[in-house]
PDB file of C-alpha atoms and ligand atoms in Angstrom:
ATOM      1  CA  MET A  86     -20.025 -26.436   2.752  1.00  0.00           C
ATOM      2  CA  PRO A  87     -17.536 -27.222  -0.193  1.00  0.00           C
ATOM      3  CA  SER A  88     -18.895 -27.549  -3.702  1.00  0.00           C
ATOM      4  CA  ASN A  89     -17.342 -29.320  -6.659  1.00  0.00           C
ATOM      5  CA  PRO A  90     -15.003 -25.891  -9.062  1.00  0.00           C
ATOM      6  CA  VAL A  91     -16.208 -24.344 -11.890  1.00  0.00           C
ATOM      7  CA  PHE A  92     -14.260 -23.509 -14.263  1.00  0.00           C
ATOM      8  CA  GLU A  93     -14.467 -21.197 -17.665  1.00  0.00           C
ATOM      9  CA  PRO A  94     -12.170 -20.727 -20.709  1.00  0.00           C
ATOM     10  CA  LEU A  95      -8.497 -18.846 -19.339  1.00  0.00           C
ATOM     11  CA  ASN A  96      -8.628 -15.951 -22.108  1.00  0.00           C
ATOM     12  CA  PHE A  97      -5.306 -15.621 -22.388  1.00  0.00           C
ATOM     13  CA  ALA A  98      -3.612 -13.398 -24.572  1.00  0.00           C
ATOM     14  CA  ARG A  99      -0.803 -15.172 -26.652  1.00  0.00           C
ATOM     15  CA  LEU A 100       1.011 -12.358 -28.167  1.00  0.00           C
ATOM     16  CA  GLY A 101       4.159 -12.207 -30.454  1.00  0.00           C
ATOM     17  CA  GLU A 102       7.307 -11.532 -30.074  1.00  0.00           C
ATOM     18  CA  THR A 103       8.035  -8.517 -31.334  1.00  0.00           C
ATOM     19  CA  GLU A 104       5.214  -6.609 -28.715  1.00  0.00           C
ATOM     20  CA  GLN A 105       5.939  -9.226 -25.727  1.00  0.00           C
ATOM     21  CA  SER A 106       9.835  -6.946 -26.116  1.00  0.00           C
ATOM     22  CA  ARG A 107       8.334  -2.996 -26.611  1.00  0.00           C
ATOM     23  CA  ARG A 108       5.686  -3.780 -24.115  1.00  0.00           C
ATOM     24  CA  SER A 109       8.141  -5.502 -21.398  1.00  0.00           C
ATOM     25  CA  GLU A 110      10.495  -2.956 -22.046  1.00  0.00           C
ATOM     26  CA  GLU A 111       7.982  -0.093 -22.015  1.00  0.00           C
ATOM     27  CA  PHE A 112       7.176  -0.826 -18.515  1.00  0.00           C
ATOM     28  CA  ALA A 113       9.764  -0.975 -17.354  1.00  0.00           C
ATOM     29  CA  GLY A 114      10.846   1.736 -18.111  1.00  0.00           C
ATOM     30  CA  ARG A 115       8.154   3.212 -16.731  1.00  0.00           C
ATOM     31  CA  MET A 116       8.715   1.326 -12.909  1.00  0.00           C
ATOM     32  CA  LEU A 117      12.351   1.643 -12.766  1.00  0.00           C
ATOM     33  CA  ARG A 118      11.508   5.857 -12.648  1.00  0.00           C
ATOM     34  CA  ARG A 119       8.355   5.518  -9.207  1.00  0.00           C
ATOM     35  CA  ARG A 120      10.438   7.188  -6.543  1.00  0.00           C
ATOM     36  CA  SER A 121       9.017   7.215  -3.022  1.00  0.00           C
ATOM     37  CA  VAL A 122       7.524  10.667  -2.671  1.00  0.00           C
ATOM     38  CA  ARG A 123       7.644  13.389   0.973  1.00  0.00           C
ATOM     39  CA  HIS A 124       7.027  16.129  -0.738  1.00  0.00           C
ATOM     40  CA  PHE A 125       2.867  16.376  -2.215  1.00  0.00           C
ATOM     41  CA  SER A 126       1.515  19.732  -3.982  1.00  0.00           C
ATOM     42  CA  ARG A 127      -1.965  19.879  -2.962  1.00  0.00           C
ATOM     43  CA  GLU A 128      -3.141  20.086  -6.472  1.00  0.00           C
ATOM     44  CA  PRO A 129      -6.058  18.374  -6.282  1.00  0.00           C
ATOM     45  CA  VAL A 130      -6.521  14.222  -8.901  1.00  0.00           C
ATOM     46  CA  PRO A 131      -8.865  13.900 -10.523  1.00  0.00           C
ATOM     47  CA  ILE A 132     -11.126  10.533  -8.075  1.00  0.00           C
ATOM     48  CA  GLY A 133     -11.151   8.030 -11.440  1.00  0.00           C
ATOM     49  CA  LEU A 134      -7.404   7.066 -10.970  1.00  0.00           C
ATOM     50  CA  ILE A 135      -7.525   6.460  -7.278  1.00  0.00           C
ATOM     51  CA  GLU A 136     -10.951   3.988  -8.090  1.00  0.00           C
ATOM     52  CA  ASN A 137      -8.445   2.323 -11.700  1.00  0.00           C
ATOM     53  CA  ALA A 138      -5.785   1.426  -9.101  1.00  0.00           C
ATOM     54  CA  ILE A 139      -7.091   0.350  -6.998  1.00  0.00           C
ATOM     55  CA  ARG A 140      -9.076  -2.333  -9.115  1.00  0.00           C
ATOM     56  CA  VAL A 141      -6.511  -2.789 -10.149  1.00  0.00           C
ATOM     57  CA  ALA A 142      -5.133  -4.089  -7.059  1.00  0.00           C
ATOM     58  CA  GLY A 143      -8.060  -5.827  -6.111  1.00  0.00           C
ATOM     59  CA  SER A 144      -8.094  -8.143  -8.922  1.00  0.00           C
ATOM     60  CA  ALA A 145      -3.887  -9.370  -6.834  1.00  0.00           C
ATOM     61  CA  PRO A 146      -3.491 -12.955  -7.024  1.00  0.00           C
ATOM     62  CA  SER A 147      -4.405 -13.678  -2.879  1.00  0.00           C
ATOM     63  CA  GLY A 148      -4.422 -17.492  -0.425  1.00  0.00           C
ATOM     64  CA  ALA A 149      -7.587 -18.710  -1.653  1.00  0.00           C
ATOM     65  CA  ASN A 150      -9.112 -15.845  -3.389  1.00  0.00           C
ATOM     66  CA  GLN A 151     -10.057 -14.001   0.065  1.00  0.00           C
ATOM     67  CA  GLN A 152      -9.319 -11.323  -0.962  1.00  0.00           C
ATOM     68  CA  PRO A 153      -8.777 -10.101   2.110  1.00  0.00           C
ATOM     69  CA  TRP A 154      -8.335  -6.351   2.232  1.00  0.00           C
ATOM     70  CA  THR A 155      -9.509  -2.817   2.625  1.00  0.00           C
ATOM     71  CA  PHE A 156      -9.098   0.123   0.940  1.00  0.00           C
ATOM     72  CA  VAL A 157      -9.861   3.853   2.394  1.00  0.00           C
ATOM     73  CA  ILE A 158      -9.717   5.856   0.666  1.00  0.00           C
ATOM     74  CA  VAL A 159      -9.386   9.431   2.680  1.00  0.00           C
ATOM     75  CA  SER A 160      -9.673  12.658   0.673  1.00  0.00           C
ATOM     76  CA  ASP A 161     -11.794  14.794   4.573  1.00  0.00           C
ATOM     77  CA  ALA A 162      -9.463  17.521   5.645  1.00  0.00           C
ATOM     78  CA  GLY A 163     -10.625  17.071   8.512  1.00  0.00           C
ATOM     79  CA  LEU A 164      -9.635  13.211   8.900  1.00  0.00           C
ATOM     80  CA  LYS A 165      -6.370  13.950   7.619  1.00  0.00           C
ATOM     81  CA  ARG A 166      -6.064  16.351   9.653  1.00  0.00           C
ATOM     82  CA  LYS A 167      -6.714  14.051  12.761  1.00  0.00           C
ATOM     83  CA  ILE A 168      -4.809  10.699  11.035  1.00  0.00           C
ATOM     84  CA  ARG A 169      -1.498  13.799  10.702  1.00  0.00           C
ATOM     85  CA  ILE A 170      -1.926  14.135  14.648  1.00  0.00           C
ATOM     86  CA  ALA A 171      -1.601  10.762  15.576  1.00  0.00           C
ATOM     87  CA  ALA A 172       0.737   9.111  13.205  1.00  0.00           C
ATOM     88  CA  GLU A 173       3.305  12.402  13.641  1.00  0.00           C
ATOM     89  CA  ALA A 174       2.136  11.623  17.901  1.00  0.00           C
ATOM     90  CA  GLU A 175       3.710   7.315  17.141  1.00  0.00           C
ATOM     91  CA  GLU A 176       6.320   8.891  14.286  1.00  0.00           C
ATOM     92  CA  LYS A 177       7.692  11.323  17.497  1.00  0.00           C
ATOM     93  CA  GLU A 178       7.996   8.435  20.152  1.00  0.00           C
ATOM     94  CA  SER A 179       9.651   5.915  18.051  1.00  0.00           C
ATOM     95  CA  TYR A 180      11.998   8.130  16.466  1.00  0.00           C
ATOM     96  CA  GLN A 181      13.299   9.153  20.365  1.00  0.00           C
ATOM     97  CA  ARG A 182      13.391   6.601  21.881  1.00  0.00           C
ATOM     98  CA  ARG A 183      11.772   3.358  20.051  1.00  0.00           C
ATOM     99  CA  MET A 184      13.758   2.727  16.822  1.00  0.00           C
ATOM    100  CA  SER A 185      16.606   0.751  18.368  1.00  0.00           C
ATOM    101  CA  GLN A 186      20.800   3.601  16.222  1.00  0.00           C
ATOM    102  CA  GLU A 187      20.547  -0.408  14.438  1.00  0.00           C
ATOM    103  CA  TRP A 188      17.557   1.163  12.654  1.00  0.00           C
ATOM    104  CA  LEU A 189      18.105   4.802  12.572  1.00  0.00           C
ATOM    105  CA  ASP A 190      21.886   4.289  10.947  1.00  0.00           C
ATOM    106  CA  ALA A 191      19.741   2.418   8.885  1.00  0.00           C
ATOM    107  CA  LEU A 192      16.923   5.547   7.697  1.00  0.00           C
ATOM    108  CA  THR A 193      20.033   7.875   7.621  1.00  0.00           C
ATOM    109  CA  PRO A 194      20.196   8.076   3.723  1.00  0.00           C
ATOM    110  CA  LEU A 195      16.464   9.363   3.304  1.00  0.00           C
ATOM    111  CA  GLY A 196      16.713  11.685   5.643  1.00  0.00           C
ATOM    112  CA  THR A 197      13.242  11.027   7.273  1.00  0.00           C
ATOM    113  CA  ASP A 198      12.509  12.292  10.792  1.00  0.00           C
ATOM    114  CA  TRP A 199       9.087  12.126  12.881  1.00  0.00           C
ATOM    115  CA  ARG A 200       7.163  14.950  10.701  1.00  0.00           C
ATOM    116  CA  LYS A 201       4.592  14.261   8.303  1.00  0.00           C
ATOM    117  CA  PRO A 202       2.815  16.934   6.028  1.00  0.00           C
ATOM    118  CA  HIS A 203       2.613  14.832   3.227  1.00  0.00           C
ATOM    119  CA  ILE A 204      -0.123  12.974   4.740  1.00  0.00           C
ATOM    120  CA  GLU A 205      -2.046  16.807   5.145  1.00  0.00           C
ATOM    121  CA  ASP A 206      -0.741  17.466   1.533  1.00  0.00           C
ATOM    122  CA  ALA A 207      -1.986  14.661  -0.533  1.00  0.00           C
ATOM    123  CA  PRO A 208      -4.809  15.535  -1.838  1.00  0.00           C
ATOM    124  CA  TYR A 209      -5.740  11.303  -0.881  1.00  0.00           C
ATOM    125  CA  VAL A 210      -4.418   9.017   1.477  1.00  0.00           C
ATOM    126  CA  ILE A 211      -4.940   5.418   0.688  1.00  0.00           C
ATOM    127  CA  VAL A 212      -4.925   3.145   3.702  1.00  0.00           C
ATOM    128  CA  VAL A 213      -4.783  -0.443   2.890  1.00  0.00           C
ATOM    129  CA  PHE A 214      -6.451  -2.553   6.018  1.00  0.00           C
ATOM    130  CA  ARG A 215      -5.806  -6.206   6.317  1.00  0.00           C
ATOM    131  CA  GLN A 216      -8.346  -8.421   7.137  1.00  0.00           C
ATOM    132  CA  ALA A 217      -7.456 -11.533   9.878  1.00  0.00           C
ATOM    133  CA  TYR A 218      -9.819 -13.218   9.767  1.00  0.00           C
ATOM    134  CA  GLY A 219     -13.641 -13.060   7.994  1.00  0.00           C
ATOM    135  CA  LEU A 220     -17.580 -12.854   8.335  1.00  0.00           C
ATOM    136  CA  ARG A 221     -19.894 -13.615   7.077  1.00  0.00           C
ATOM    137  CA  LEU A 222     -23.620 -14.893   8.957  1.00  0.00           C
ATOM    138  CA  ASP A 223     -24.017 -18.403   9.827  1.00  0.00           C
ATOM    139  CA  ALA A 224     -26.371 -20.305   7.406  1.00  0.00           C
ATOM    140  CA  ASN A 225     -28.352 -22.577  10.238  1.00  0.00           C
ATOM    141  CA  THR A 226     -27.750 -19.670  13.937  1.00  0.00           C
ATOM    142  CA  GLY A 227     -27.218 -16.796  11.706  1.00  0.00           C
ATOM    143  CA  GLU A 228     -24.870 -14.956  13.579  1.00  0.00           C
ATOM    144  CA  GLU A 229     -21.443 -13.824  12.683  1.00  0.00           C
ATOM    145  CA  ARG A 230     -18.883 -15.899  12.418  1.00  0.00           C
ATOM    146  CA  ARG A 231     -15.371 -16.096  12.060  1.00  0.00           C
ATOM    147  CA  TYR A 232     -13.154 -17.591   9.083  1.00  0.00           C
ATOM    148  CA  ARG A 233      -9.319 -18.235   8.326  1.00  0.00           C
ATOM    149  CA  HIS A 234      -8.231 -16.128   5.956  1.00  0.00           C
ATOM    150  CA  TYR A 235      -4.542 -17.274   4.332  1.00  0.00           C
ATOM    151  CA  TYR A 236      -1.460 -16.084   3.202  1.00  0.00           C
ATOM    152  CA  SER A 237      -2.547 -12.332   4.137  1.00  0.00           C
ATOM    153  CA  GLU A 238      -0.057 -10.117   5.269  1.00  0.00           C
ATOM    154  CA  GLU A 239       0.839 -12.048   1.627  1.00  0.00           C
ATOM    155  CA  SER A 240      -0.821 -11.211  -0.343  1.00  0.00           C
ATOM    156  CA  VAL A 241      -2.119  -8.154   0.896  1.00  0.00           C
ATOM    157  CA  GLY A 242       1.218  -6.691   0.125  1.00  0.00           C
ATOM    158  CA  ILE A 243       1.161  -7.993  -3.290  1.00  0.00           C
ATOM    159  CA  ALA A 244      -2.801  -6.520  -3.880  1.00  0.00           C
ATOM    160  CA  VAL A 245      -0.293  -3.133  -2.767  1.00  0.00           C
ATOM    161  CA  GLY A 246       2.497  -3.701  -4.655  1.00  0.00           C
ATOM    162  CA  PHE A 247       0.163  -3.202  -7.801  1.00  0.00           C
ATOM    163  CA  LEU A 248      -1.926  -0.520  -6.239  1.00  0.00           C
ATOM    164  CA  LEU A 249       1.377   1.189  -6.559  1.00  0.00           C
ATOM    165  CA  ALA A 250       2.497   0.626  -9.354  1.00  0.00           C
ATOM    166  CA  ALA A 251      -0.764   1.481 -11.313  1.00  0.00           C
ATOM    167  CA  LEU A 252      -0.542   4.620  -9.366  1.00  0.00           C
ATOM    168  CA  HIS A 253       2.692   5.718 -11.012  1.00  0.00           C
ATOM    169  CA  ILE A 254       1.333   4.725 -14.452  1.00  0.00           C
ATOM    170  CA  SER A 255      -0.987   7.136 -14.301  1.00  0.00           C
ATOM    171  CA  GLY A 256       1.293   9.545 -13.472  1.00  0.00           C
ATOM    172  CA  LEU A 257       0.563   9.595 -10.015  1.00  0.00           C
ATOM    173  CA  ALA A 258       3.565   9.977  -6.544  1.00  0.00           C
ATOM    174  CA  ALA A 259       3.170   7.956  -3.802  1.00  0.00           C
ATOM    175  CA  LEU A 260       4.475   6.707  -0.745  1.00  0.00           C
ATOM    176  CA  THR A 261       5.060   3.845   1.488  1.00  0.00           C
ATOM    177  CA  HIS A 262       4.735   4.685   4.617  1.00  0.00           C
ATOM    178  CA  THR A 263       3.477   2.567   7.884  1.00  0.00           C
ATOM    179  CA  PRO A 264       3.904   4.501  10.746  1.00  0.00           C
ATOM    180  CA  SER A 265       3.553   2.847  14.205  1.00  0.00           C
ATOM    181  CA  PRO A 266       1.716   1.052  15.761  1.00  0.00           C
ATOM    182  CA  MET A 267      -1.113   1.800  13.367  1.00  0.00           C
ATOM    183  CA  LYS A 268      -3.777   1.134  16.059  1.00  0.00           C
ATOM    184  CA  PHE A 269      -5.415   4.359  15.293  1.00  0.00           C
ATOM    185  CA  LEU A 270      -6.277   4.573  11.651  1.00  0.00           C
ATOM    186  CA  SER A 271      -8.449   1.495  12.827  1.00  0.00           C
ATOM    187  CA  GLU A 272     -10.193   3.906  15.391  1.00  0.00           C
ATOM    188  CA  ILE A 273      -9.978   7.743  13.577  1.00  0.00           C
ATOM    189  CA  LEU A 274     -11.436   5.151  10.298  1.00  0.00           C
ATOM    190  CA  ASP A 275     -13.511   3.483  12.608  1.00  0.00           C
ATOM    191  CA  ARG A 276     -12.794   0.037  11.527  1.00  0.00           C
ATOM    192  CA  PRO A 277     -14.370  -2.954  12.479  1.00  0.00           C
ATOM    193  CA  ALA A 278     -12.732  -5.339  15.338  1.00  0.00           C
ATOM    194  CA  ASN A 279     -10.688  -7.713  11.535  1.00  0.00           C
ATOM    195  CA  GLU A 280      -9.433  -5.085  10.497  1.00  0.00           C
ATOM    196  CA  ARG A 281      -5.711  -4.603  11.322  1.00  0.00           C
ATOM    197  CA  ALA A 282      -4.426  -0.784   8.893  1.00  0.00           C
ATOM    198  CA  PHE A 283      -1.020  -2.160   7.235  1.00  0.00           C
ATOM    199  CA  VAL A 284      -0.112   0.486   5.028  1.00  0.00           C
ATOM    200  CA  LEU A 285      -1.199   3.859   5.021  1.00  0.00           C
ATOM    201  CA  ILE A 286      -0.230   5.955   1.187  1.00  0.00           C
ATOM    202  CA  PRO A 287      -0.140   9.528   0.185  1.00  0.00           C
ATOM    203  CA  VAL A 288      -1.321  10.139  -2.905  1.00  0.00           C
ATOM    204  CA  GLY A 289      -0.687  13.813  -5.554  1.00  0.00           C
ATOM    205  CA  TYR A 290       1.630  14.873  -7.695  1.00  0.00           C
ATOM    206  CA  PRO A 291       4.551  16.418  -6.296  1.00  0.00           C
ATOM    207  CA  ALA A 292       5.256  19.465  -5.047  1.00  0.00           C
ATOM    208  CA  ALA A 293       7.548  21.705  -7.627  1.00  0.00           C
ATOM    209  CA  GLU A 294       9.863  22.011  -5.256  1.00  0.00           C
ATOM    210  CA  ALA A 295      10.242  17.778  -4.744  1.00  0.00           C
ATOM    211  CA  GLU A 296      12.863  16.442  -3.826  1.00  0.00           C
ATOM    212  CA  ALA A 297      13.763  12.750  -3.419  1.00  0.00           C
ATOM    213  CA  PRO A 298      17.535  10.638  -0.989  1.00  0.00           C
ATOM    214  CA  ALA A 299      20.272   9.922  -4.164  1.00  0.00           C
ATOM    215  CA  ILE A 300      19.574   6.456  -2.879  1.00  0.00           C
ATOM    216  CA  ARG A 301      20.014   3.647  -6.097  1.00  0.00           C
ATOM    217  CA  LYS A 302      18.124   0.078  -6.288  1.00  0.00           C
ATOM    218  CA  LYS A 303      20.544  -2.942  -6.476  1.00  0.00           C
ATOM    219  CA  PRO A 304      21.770  -3.834 -10.479  1.00  0.00           C
ATOM    220  CA  LEU A 305      20.385  -7.240 -11.798  1.00  0.00           C
ATOM    221  CA  GLU A 306      22.890  -8.806 -11.609  1.00  0.00           C
ATOM    222  CA  ASP A 307      22.939  -8.315  -7.315  1.00  0.00           C
ATOM    223  CA  ILE A 308      19.964  -9.334  -6.922  1.00  0.00           C
ATOM    224  CA  MET A 309      18.562 -12.570  -9.841  1.00  0.00           C
ATOM    225  CA  VAL A 310      20.425 -15.411  -9.741  1.00  0.00           C
ATOM    226  CA  ARG A 311      20.823 -18.911 -12.254  1.00  0.00           C
ATOM    227  CA  ARG A 312      20.962 -21.879 -11.674  1.00  0.00           C
TER     228      ARG A 312
HETATM  229  N1  IYR B 201       8.091   4.462   9.690  1.00  0.00           N
HETATM  230  C1  IYR B 201       8.656   6.064  10.340  1.00  0.00           C
HETATM  231  C2  IYR B 201      10.084   5.534   9.928  1.00  0.00           C
HETATM  232  C3  IYR B 201      10.609   4.812   8.848  1.00  0.00           C
HETATM  233  C4  IYR B 201      10.832   2.796   8.910  1.00  0.00           C
HETATM  234  C5  IYR B 201      11.471   2.820   7.443  1.00  0.00           C
HETATM  235  I1  IYR B 201      11.710   0.791   7.425  1.00  0.00           I
HETATM  236  C6  IYR B 201      11.170   3.712   5.872  1.00  0.00           C
HETATM  237  O1  IYR B 201      12.021   2.694   4.991  1.00  0.00           O
HETATM  238  C7  IYR B 201      11.263   4.747   5.592  1.00  0.00           C
HETATM  239  C8  IYR B 201      10.651   5.045   7.209  1.00  0.00           C
HETATM  240  C9  IYR B 201       9.185   6.840   8.891  1.00  0.00           C
HETATM  241  O2  IYR B 201       7.324   6.940   8.282  1.00  0.00           O
HETATM  242  O3  IYR B 201       9.440   7.758   9.175  1.00  0.00           O
END
């Protein structure tokens, strides 16, 4: 039963222009140093940093504020091992048979292959699930009923952007990894039928000898248009 909206004061902190520029430059300077990391140290990470980053992700805007996401933090060595083995099996099949030559060529500069040791090395793997639909109890019948989630793909994508930014700003390294298909994650992590694995994010500190591919982001002139 729809009820009327309730409003509250916005509580918007208007900054002076100097402070705006300072924060903008500081944030851009930090964010522009983010790299995807594929070589992790096994050094532990304070769980509070992971929890805070997920808090930030959970503050993202979402379709109808339905917050159609679940963030599963995996630290158990046995589970990480299971996930690695299943991911490598799918990835091996993908790299050797499923991906087109065009796709493989596009990945050449990244130097990736089917091996995913980072899933075990990183102290935490955050698996983000998208709730394709919601579930609530019908007040009359007591039965569980599905309800539509709007723009769940876009919503979870935005939340993952927040998550990656928060992890990076806290001095952690992460990788956006999408083994394909990802159904095995629902089984290993025992997730309900309305949840679909969206992305798997190993998080930790880079290994001492970690390298990243020498690739560059497009300059502003190439991505921005003014009218
Ligand atoms: N999922 C594979 C392949 C891969 C695909 C894209 I698109 C990338 O940007 C990177 C890798 C893997 O993780 O290796």
